[in-house]
Short mmCIF file of C-alpha atoms in Angstrom, two decimals:
data_model
loop_
_atom_site.label_atom_id
_atom_site.label_comp_id
_atom_site.label_asym_id
_atom_site.label_seq_id
_atom_site.Cartn_x
_atom_site.Cartn_y
_atom_site.Cartn_z
CA MET A 1310 27.94 10.76 -20.78
CA ASP A 1311 28.20 6.97 -20.56
CA LYS A 1312 24.84 5.22 -20.30
CA ASP A 1313 26.04 3.30 -17.22
CA ARG A 1314 26.39 6.61 -15.38
CA LYS A 1315 22.86 7.79 -16.07
CA PHE A 1316 20.69 7.36 -12.99
CA PRO A 1317 16.87 7.41 -13.04
CA GLY A 1318 14.88 9.85 -10.99
CA GLN A 1319 13.29 7.12 -8.86
CA PRO A 1320 14.88 5.02 -6.10
CA VAL A 1321 14.95 1.23 -6.37
CA LEU A 1322 11.94 0.74 -4.07
CA SER A 1323 9.86 3.17 -6.13
CA GLN A 1324 10.72 1.21 -9.29
CA ILE A 1325 9.64 -2.03 -7.59
CA LEU A 1326 6.36 -0.49 -6.44
CA GLY A 1327 5.78 0.72 -9.99
CA VAL A 1328 5.24 -2.91 -10.96
CA ILE A 1329 2.02 -2.91 -8.88
CA PRO A 1330 -0.79 -1.42 -11.00
CA ASN A 1331 -3.00 1.10 -9.22
CA SER A 1332 -6.00 -0.73 -10.65
CA VAL A 1333 -5.15 -3.83 -8.56
CA ILE A 1334 -5.04 -1.77 -5.36
CA GLN A 1335 -8.22 0.14 -6.22
CA LEU A 1336 -10.08 -3.06 -7.04
CA ALA A 1337 -9.11 -4.57 -3.66
CA ASN A 1338 -10.10 -1.35 -1.93
CA ARG A 1339 -13.55 -1.30 -3.54
CA LYS A 1340 -14.13 -5.00 -2.95
CA HIS A 1341 -13.46 -4.81 0.79
CA ASN A 1342 -14.21 -1.10 1.35
CA SER A 1343 -10.95 -0.98 3.26
CA ASN A 1344 -10.68 2.82 3.64
CA ARG A 1345 -14.16 3.29 5.07
CA TYR A 1346 -13.39 2.33 8.64
CA TYR A 1347 -9.74 3.32 8.68
CA LYS A 1348 -9.03 6.60 6.87
CA ARG A 1349 -5.92 7.69 8.79
CA LEU A 1350 -3.77 5.35 6.70
CA PRO A 1351 -5.04 4.80 3.11
CA LEU A 1352 -4.61 1.33 1.66
CA ARG A 1353 -1.87 2.28 -0.79
CA VAL A 1354 0.18 4.04 1.91
CA HIS A 1355 -0.31 1.04 4.20
CA LEU A 1356 0.87 -1.36 1.48
CA VAL A 1357 3.91 0.76 0.55
CA THR A 1358 4.91 1.09 4.21
CA LEU A 1359 4.74 -2.65 4.86
CA LEU A 1360 6.57 -3.52 1.64
CA TYR A 1361 9.35 -1.13 2.70
CA GLY A 1362 9.60 -3.14 5.93
CA VAL A 1363 9.65 -6.43 4.01
CA PHE A 1364 12.36 -5.42 1.54
CA SER A 1365 14.52 -3.73 4.21
CA TYR A 1366 14.07 -6.79 6.50
CA CYS A 1367 12.70 -4.89 9.50
CA ASN A 1368 12.13 -7.09 12.55
CA GLY A 1369 9.60 -4.75 14.14
CA LEU A 1370 7.48 -1.65 13.62
CA ARG A 1371 10.01 0.49 15.48
CA GLU A 1372 12.74 -0.46 13.00
CA LEU A 1373 10.35 0.13 10.11
CA CYS A 1374 9.31 3.61 11.26
CA GLU A 1375 12.84 4.73 12.12
CA GLY A 1376 14.08 3.47 8.76
CA MET A 1377 11.43 5.48 6.93
CA LEU A 1378 12.24 8.58 8.97
CA ALA A 1379 15.81 8.34 7.72
CA CYS A 1380 14.45 8.48 4.15
CA GLU A 1381 12.15 11.48 4.69
CA GLY A 1382 13.59 13.36 1.69
CA LYS A 1383 12.85 10.47 -0.67
CA LEU A 1384 9.39 9.46 0.54
CA SER A 1385 7.69 11.67 -2.05
CA HIS A 1386 8.89 9.21 -4.71
CA LEU A 1387 6.89 6.52 -2.90
CA GLY A 1388 3.75 8.64 -2.82
CA LEU A 1389 4.07 9.45 0.90
CA ASP A 1390 3.98 12.94 2.42
CA LYS A 1391 5.65 11.75 5.61
CA ALA A 1392 6.52 8.54 7.44
CA PRO A 1393 3.47 7.06 9.22
CA ALA A 1394 3.57 6.86 13.01
CA ARG A 1395 4.17 3.50 14.64
CA SER A 1396 0.82 3.60 16.45
CA THR A 1397 -0.97 4.36 13.19
CA ILE A 1398 0.58 1.34 11.45
CA SER A 1399 -0.14 -0.87 14.46
CA ASP A 1400 -3.81 0.15 14.50
CA ALA A 1401 -4.12 -0.40 10.75
CA ASN A 1402 -2.61 -3.89 11.04
CA SER A 1403 -5.24 -4.76 13.62
CA ASN A 1404 -8.26 -3.07 12.03
CA ARG A 1405 -7.82 -3.45 8.26
CA SER A 1406 -8.73 -6.95 7.12
CA TYR A 1407 -5.97 -9.16 5.76
CA LEU A 1408 -8.37 -10.13 2.96
CA VAL A 1409 -7.50 -6.84 1.22
CA PHE A 1410 -3.85 -7.89 0.91
CA GLU A 1411 -4.93 -11.38 -0.12
CA THR A 1412 -6.93 -9.82 -2.98
CA ILE A 1413 -3.93 -7.71 -4.03
CA TYR A 1414 -1.72 -10.80 -4.11
CA TYR A 1415 -4.11 -12.79 -6.28
CA GLY A 1416 -4.62 -9.76 -8.52
CA LEU A 1417 -0.87 -9.50 -9.14
CA LEU A 1418 -0.63 -13.26 -9.68
CA LYS A 1419 -3.38 -13.12 -12.30
CA LYS A 1420 -1.68 -10.23 -14.11
CA TYR A 1421 1.84 -11.68 -14.21
CA TYR A 1422 1.18 -15.44 -14.28
CA SER A 1423 1.59 -15.82 -18.03
CA PHE A 1424 4.87 -13.89 -17.89
CA ILE A 1425 6.56 -15.81 -15.08
CA SER A 1426 5.25 -19.27 -16.03
CA ASP A 1427 7.55 -21.23 -18.33
CA SER A 1428 7.56 -25.04 -18.46
CA ARG A 1429 10.67 -25.12 -20.66
CA LEU A 1430 12.83 -23.51 -18.01
CA LYS A 1431 11.57 -25.95 -15.37
CA ARG A 1432 12.21 -28.96 -17.64
CA LEU A 1433 8.83 -30.43 -16.66
CA SER A 1434 6.89 -32.55 -19.13
CA ILE A 1435 3.67 -32.73 -17.05
CA ARG A 1436 1.24 -29.92 -17.66
CA ASN A 1437 -0.71 -28.25 -14.83
CA LEU A 1438 1.60 -29.66 -12.16
CA LYS A 1439 0.61 -28.44 -8.69
CA ILE A 1440 2.48 -29.14 -5.45
CA ILE A 1441 0.80 -29.15 -2.04
CA ASN A 1442 2.56 -28.71 1.29
CA SER A 1443 2.52 -26.66 4.48
CA THR A 1444 5.08 -24.88 6.61
CA THR A 1445 4.89 -23.78 10.24
CA ILE A 1446 6.09 -20.42 11.54
CA SER A 1447 6.69 -20.56 15.29
CA LEU A 1448 5.16 -18.09 17.72
CA PHE A 1449 3.51 -18.22 21.12
CA SER A 1450 0.16 -19.93 21.64
CA GLU A 1451 -1.59 -16.76 22.91
CA ILE A 1452 -1.89 -15.71 19.26
CA LEU A 1453 -2.53 -18.99 17.45
CA GLN A 1454 -2.78 -22.36 19.15
CA GLY A 1455 -0.02 -24.86 18.56
CA VAL A 1456 0.11 -28.63 18.51
CA GLY A 1457 0.40 -30.75 21.66
CA ARG A 1458 -0.56 -30.57 25.32
CA ASN A 1459 -0.16 -27.60 27.63
CA ARG A 1460 3.09 -27.37 29.56
CA LEU A 1461 2.92 -28.86 33.08
CA ASP A 1462 5.32 -26.30 34.53
CA GLY A 1463 3.00 -23.43 33.61
CA SER A 1464 5.33 -21.95 31.01
CA ARG A 1465 4.08 -20.82 27.63
CA LYS A 1466 3.66 -23.45 24.96
CA LYS A 1467 5.20 -22.83 21.58
CA GLY A 1468 2.43 -22.43 19.08
CA GLY A 1469 2.60 -21.40 15.49
CA ILE A 1470 0.94 -20.29 12.33
CA LYS A 1471 0.67 -22.83 9.53
CA VAL A 1472 0.72 -21.76 5.91
CA HIS A 1473 -0.97 -24.33 3.65
CA ALA A 1474 0.10 -23.71 0.07
CA LEU A 1475 -0.70 -24.89 -3.43
CA MET A 1476 2.30 -24.09 -5.61
CA ASP A 1477 2.32 -23.93 -9.39
CA ALA A 1478 5.45 -25.77 -10.49
CA PHE A 1479 5.86 -23.72 -13.67
CA SER A 1480 5.71 -20.25 -12.10
CA GLY A 1481 7.54 -20.90 -8.82
CA VAL A 1482 5.02 -18.94 -6.73
CA THR A 1483 2.10 -19.83 -4.48
CA GLU A 1484 -1.14 -20.14 -6.42
CA PHE A 1485 -3.48 -20.66 -3.45
CA LEU A 1486 -2.95 -20.66 0.31
CA ARG A 1487 -4.69 -20.72 3.67
CA ILE A 1488 -3.28 -19.48 6.95
CA THR A 1489 -4.44 -21.37 10.04
CA ALA A 1490 -3.32 -22.26 13.54
CA ALA A 1491 -0.55 -24.84 13.61
CA LYS A 1492 -2.81 -27.44 15.23
CA GLU A 1493 -5.05 -27.76 12.14
CA HIS A 1494 -4.40 -30.96 10.22
CA ASP A 1495 -2.98 -30.65 6.72
CA CYS A 1496 -5.68 -32.75 5.03
CA LYS A 1497 -8.36 -30.11 5.78
CA PHE A 1498 -6.68 -27.90 3.19
CA LEU A 1499 -7.88 -30.25 0.44
CA TYR A 1500 -11.53 -29.25 1.01
CA HIS A 1501 -10.75 -25.72 -0.20
CA LEU A 1502 -9.12 -26.67 -3.51
CA LYS A 1503 -10.83 -26.06 -6.84
CA LEU A 1504 -8.87 -27.69 -9.64
CA PRO A 1505 -9.65 -28.11 -13.34
CA ALA A 1506 -9.73 -31.53 -14.97
CA GLY A 1507 -6.33 -32.68 -16.19
CA SER A 1508 -4.44 -31.19 -13.24
CA TRP A 1509 -1.60 -33.08 -11.58
CA LEU A 1510 -1.13 -32.98 -7.80
CA VAL A 1511 1.97 -33.96 -5.82
CA PHE A 1512 1.90 -34.17 -2.01
CA ASP A 1513 3.26 -36.19 0.91
CA LYS A 1514 1.67 -38.70 3.31
CA ALA A 1515 -0.14 -36.07 5.39
CA TYR A 1516 -2.71 -35.54 2.65
CA ASN A 1517 -3.63 -39.20 2.12
CA THR A 1518 -7.44 -39.35 2.24
CA TYR A 1519 -9.14 -41.96 0.11
CA GLN A 1520 -12.32 -39.89 -0.20
CA HIS A 1521 -10.40 -37.20 -2.04
CA PHE A 1522 -8.57 -39.84 -4.08
CA ALA A 1523 -11.92 -41.16 -5.33
CA LYS A 1524 -13.25 -37.64 -5.96
CA TRP A 1525 -10.18 -36.65 -8.00
CA THR A 1526 -10.31 -39.87 -10.00
CA ASN A 1527 -13.90 -39.13 -11.01
CA GLN A 1528 -12.92 -35.56 -11.94
CA LYS A 1529 -9.88 -36.80 -13.93
CA ILE A 1530 -7.43 -35.07 -11.63
CA TRP A 1531 -4.24 -37.08 -11.27
CA PHE A 1532 -2.04 -37.28 -8.21
CA VAL A 1533 1.19 -38.81 -6.91
CA SER A 1534 1.88 -39.32 -3.23
CA ARG A 1535 3.77 -41.56 -0.85
CA MET A 1536 1.77 -44.32 0.76
CA LYS A 1537 1.42 -44.56 4.54
CA ASP A 1538 3.21 -47.44 6.24
CA ASN A 1539 -0.01 -48.65 7.91
CA ALA A 1540 -2.16 -48.42 4.77
CA VAL A 1541 -4.60 -51.31 4.24
CA PHE A 1542 -4.94 -52.46 0.63
CA HIS A 1543 -5.52 -55.53 -1.55
CA VAL A 1544 -3.22 -56.42 -4.44
CA THR A 1545 -5.12 -57.25 -7.63
CA LYS A 1546 -2.23 -57.50 -10.08
CA VAL A 1547 1.59 -57.54 -9.96
CA LEU A 1548 3.27 -55.98 -12.99
CA VAL A 1549 6.91 -55.86 -11.83
CA ASP A 1550 8.64 -57.56 -8.91
CA LYS A 1551 12.42 -57.26 -8.51
CA THR A 1552 12.47 -57.20 -4.73
CA LYS A 1553 14.43 -60.48 -4.51
CA LYS A 1554 17.30 -59.06 -6.58
CA LYS A 1555 19.87 -57.58 -4.24
CA GLN A 1556 21.44 -55.20 -6.77
CA ALA A 1557 18.16 -53.96 -8.23
CA ILE A 1558 17.63 -50.18 -8.22
CA GLY A 1559 14.93 -47.93 -9.61
CA VAL A 1560 11.44 -49.40 -9.88
CA ILE A 1561 11.59 -52.74 -8.07
CA LYS A 1562 7.84 -53.38 -7.72
CA GLU A 1563 4.71 -52.20 -9.48
CA GLN A 1564 1.22 -53.32 -8.47
CA PHE A 1565 -2.44 -52.59 -9.03
CA ILE A 1566 -4.23 -52.34 -5.68
CA THR A 1567 -7.64 -51.48 -4.27
CA VAL A 1568 -8.38 -49.46 -1.15
CA ALA A 1569 -11.60 -49.00 0.79
CA VAL A 1570 -13.33 -45.62 0.53
CA LYS A 1571 -15.41 -45.02 3.65
CA THR A 1572 -18.17 -42.56 4.46
CA ASN A 1573 -19.09 -42.24 8.15
CA GLY A 1574 -17.15 -45.45 8.81
CA ILE A 1575 -19.01 -47.45 6.17
CA VAL A 1576 -17.25 -48.73 3.05
CA THR A 1577 -19.01 -47.22 0.02
CA GLU A 1578 -16.64 -48.30 -2.77
CA ARG A 1579 -13.24 -49.77 -3.51
CA LEU A 1580 -10.88 -47.56 -5.46
CA MET A 1581 -8.23 -48.97 -7.78
CA LEU A 1582 -4.80 -47.36 -7.53
CA ARG A 1583 -1.27 -48.02 -8.67
CA ARG A 1584 1.43 -48.81 -6.10
CA ILE A 1585 5.11 -48.36 -7.01
CA ILE A 1586 8.18 -49.17 -4.92
CA TYR A 1587 11.31 -47.27 -5.92
CA LYS A 1588 14.82 -47.97 -4.62
CA THR A 1589 17.63 -45.41 -4.82
CA ARG A 1590 21.32 -46.09 -5.29
CA GLU A 1591 21.79 -45.39 -1.58
CA GLY A 1592 19.38 -48.20 -0.71
CA LYS A 1593 16.40 -46.07 0.36
CA ARG A 1594 12.95 -47.32 -0.56
CA TYR A 1595 9.99 -45.11 -1.42
CA VAL A 1596 6.44 -46.36 -1.86
CA TYR A 1597 4.37 -44.21 -4.23
CA VAL A 1598 0.66 -44.35 -4.94
CA THR A 1599 -1.11 -42.79 -7.91
CA ASN A 1600 -4.36 -42.96 -9.85
CA ASP A 1601 -2.56 -42.69 -13.21
CA PHE A 1602 -2.14 -45.97 -15.08
CA SER A 1603 -0.56 -44.68 -18.30
CA LEU A 1604 2.78 -43.06 -17.41
CA PRO A 1605 5.88 -45.22 -16.88
CA ALA A 1606 6.60 -46.07 -13.27
CA SER A 1607 9.97 -44.29 -13.40
CA LYS A 1608 8.18 -41.12 -14.54
CA ILE A 1609 5.88 -41.30 -11.50
CA ALA A 1610 8.95 -41.35 -9.25
CA THR A 1611 10.38 -38.34 -11.10
CA ILE A 1612 7.13 -36.41 -10.68
CA TYR A 1613 7.18 -36.99 -6.92
CA LYS A 1614 10.78 -35.80 -6.83
CA ASP A 1615 9.55 -32.44 -8.16
CA ARG A 1616 7.70 -31.99 -4.85
CA TRP A 1617 10.98 -30.68 -3.44
CA MET A 1618 10.37 -27.42 -5.34
CA ILE A 1619 7.86 -26.26 -2.72
CA GLU A 1620 10.38 -26.91 0.07
CA LEU A 1621 12.80 -24.63 -1.78
CA LEU A 1622 10.05 -22.02 -2.05
CA PHE A 1623 9.41 -22.08 1.71
CA LYS A 1624 13.15 -21.86 2.33
CA GLN A 1625 13.43 -18.94 -0.08
CA ILE A 1626 10.67 -17.03 1.71
CA LYS A 1627 11.79 -17.74 5.28
CA GLN A 1628 15.46 -16.93 4.69
CA ASN A 1629 15.07 -13.73 2.67
CA PHE A 1630 12.05 -12.02 4.22
CA PRO A 1631 11.14 -11.02 7.81
CA LEU A 1632 9.05 -13.82 9.31
CA GLN A 1633 11.02 -14.51 12.49
CA TYR A 1634 9.50 -11.52 14.26
CA PHE A 1635 6.00 -10.17 13.78
CA TRP A 1636 4.74 -6.60 13.46
CA GLY A 1637 1.64 -7.23 15.55
CA GLU A 1638 0.20 -9.60 18.11
CA SER A 1639 -3.17 -10.16 16.50
CA ASP A 1640 -4.18 -12.90 14.09
CA ASN A 1641 -5.03 -10.28 11.46
CA ALA A 1642 -1.67 -8.48 11.73
CA ILE A 1643 0.28 -11.72 11.28
CA LYS A 1644 -1.71 -12.68 8.19
CA ILE A 1645 -1.17 -9.21 6.69
CA GLN A 1646 2.58 -9.60 7.15
CA VAL A 1647 2.56 -13.05 5.53
CA TYR A 1648 0.66 -11.76 2.49
CA CYS A 1649 3.01 -8.78 2.15
CA VAL A 1650 5.94 -11.22 2.12
CA LEU A 1651 4.21 -13.24 -0.61
CA ILE A 1652 3.58 -10.05 -2.62
CA ALA A 1653 7.27 -9.14 -2.32
CA GLN A 1654 8.34 -12.64 -3.38
CA LEU A 1655 6.03 -12.52 -6.41
CA LEU A 1656 7.41 -9.11 -7.43
CA MET A 1657 10.97 -10.39 -7.12
CA VAL A 1658 10.25 -13.46 -9.26
CA MET A 1659 8.77 -11.22 -11.94
CA ILE A 1660 11.59 -8.66 -11.82
CA ARG A 1661 14.26 -11.38 -11.77
CA LYS A 1662 12.87 -12.92 -14.94
CA LYS A 1663 12.45 -9.54 -16.62
CA ALA A 1664 16.06 -8.65 -15.85
CA ALA A 1665 17.22 -12.05 -17.18
CA THR A 1666 19.84 -12.13 -14.44
CA LYS A 1667 21.93 -15.12 -13.46
CA LYS A 1668 22.04 -14.02 -9.84
CA SER A 1669 20.57 -16.28 -7.21
CA PHE A 1670 17.35 -15.12 -5.56
CA ALA A 1671 19.14 -14.52 -2.23
CA ASN A 1672 21.91 -12.51 -3.90
CA MET A 1673 19.41 -10.37 -5.77
CA ILE A 1674 17.43 -9.63 -2.60
CA THR A 1675 20.63 -8.66 -0.76
CA VAL A 1676 21.63 -6.23 -3.52
CA ILE A 1677 18.16 -4.66 -3.53
CA ARG A 1678 18.11 -4.37 0.27
CA LEU A 1679 21.47 -2.55 0.32
CA HIS A 1680 20.38 -0.11 -2.40
CA LEU A 1681 16.67 0.17 -1.61
CA MET A 1682 16.63 3.97 -1.71
CA SER A 1683 19.48 4.45 -4.23
CA TYR A 1684 18.88 6.12 -7.59
CA VAL A 1685 19.98 3.34 -9.92
CA GLY A 1686 18.27 1.57 -12.79
CA LEU A 1687 16.75 -1.52 -11.20
CA LEU A 1688 16.88 -4.05 -14.06
CA GLU A 1689 20.34 -3.15 -15.31
CA PHE A 1690 21.67 -2.94 -11.78
CA ILE A 1691 20.40 -6.40 -10.89
CA LYS A 1692 21.73 -7.88 -14.09
CA HIS A 1693 25.21 -6.37 -14.12
CA THR A 1694 26.07 -5.54 -10.50
CA ILE A 1695 28.99 -7.98 -10.26
CA TYR A 1696 30.39 -7.12 -13.66
CA LYS A 1697 30.12 -3.36 -13.13
CA THR A 1698 31.86 -3.65 -9.77
CA LEU A 1699 34.71 -5.70 -11.26
CA ASP A 1700 34.96 -3.34 -14.23
CA ALA A 1701 35.17 -0.33 -11.92
CA LEU A 1702 37.81 -2.09 -9.81
CA VAL A 1703 39.93 -2.90 -12.88
CA ARG A 1704 39.64 0.66 -14.18
CA THR A 1705 40.65 2.09 -10.81
CA THR A 1706 43.65 -0.27 -10.55
CA ILE A 1707 44.83 0.55 -14.08
CA HIS A 1708 44.43 4.29 -13.43
CA LYS A 1709 46.45 4.12 -10.20
CA PHE A 1710 49.15 2.02 -11.89
CA THR A 1711 49.39 4.40 -14.85
CA LYS A 1712 49.57 7.39 -12.54
CA SER A 1713 52.34 5.85 -10.43
CA VAL A 1714 54.35 4.97 -13.53
CA SER A 1715 54.04 8.49 -14.91
CA ASN A 1716 55.16 9.97 -11.58
CA CYS A 1717 58.23 7.74 -11.56
CA THR A 1718 59.22 8.81 -15.06
#
């Protein structure tokens, strides 16, 4: 029999779940004692059920439960005796702490980080490059409070959940995150970061706080950001000034500046920074600020350009996983769903690299979703789906043509 026709004894979802070591789940269970107060749905069954909903893109618990009922004959491969009831899943989402799923995510990240991280593939020459940003997921303010005033007409105000993320540029996954109400300012996320010396940070204007700039400079943590339009500073030295040249592009100004670092409204020190103005071919100007004085100014602009990678990560998560509708109305249930989506994204990044496929992330997720409970070899199927389909089509066409010719003769 041809090797391509040999099917494994496990469906695709079971092969994906096999990537999650039982030790990671057991460690999270012991750390948070998650089965003590909710024994009707063990942690592993809860995780498997929610990951089924994530990969099959279920927009609600009813869809999730009905989808699992349709797979009753194959649930034994997932370690389930039967499909959990909708009320049981709903209660578990409300009662079991989201911190358990957070621990599972970080456990998987620790196990697979060295495998998925590769600076050569990213073409990045800066080591330890971290990108900071946040994204808002809209929902109603009864769950998590949004930004802005209450509506005068009495209607409900659109709120949201804000995911603050620290992304590792070399692995393409979230290294650290916090989930808060949308009204919380982005800069508060910086107080929760613990970074080693020599790290590089890239972020936008929302995170400009001179206290943190001074702290990172003392810790030898380097950063690149865009400067606010209303920033107050003093120029101490001008290195490059091409602003009067009309056709000048690239770095048109480079300066050494000082800014006031205040504590309780009182200036405690003046911090020296580097200010760079960069002009694109389209005529747009960007003003960067950094505490690094050694790299070329053009390299600083390139580093900030890499910040776009986290926008692509947010787009990848929002477009390919169910975050438009939530599986619960509590704060805890929403956070559990977000962490399950992050676990699924991490598993897909790992499997995609292991399969060495040229498929896009979205195409790979679509193929997996369509064949979630099919008995096919996951890695080979992801890698060669298009080619196998074309090969089968060619073989079928040739067979039909040969058969028609033989009938005519």
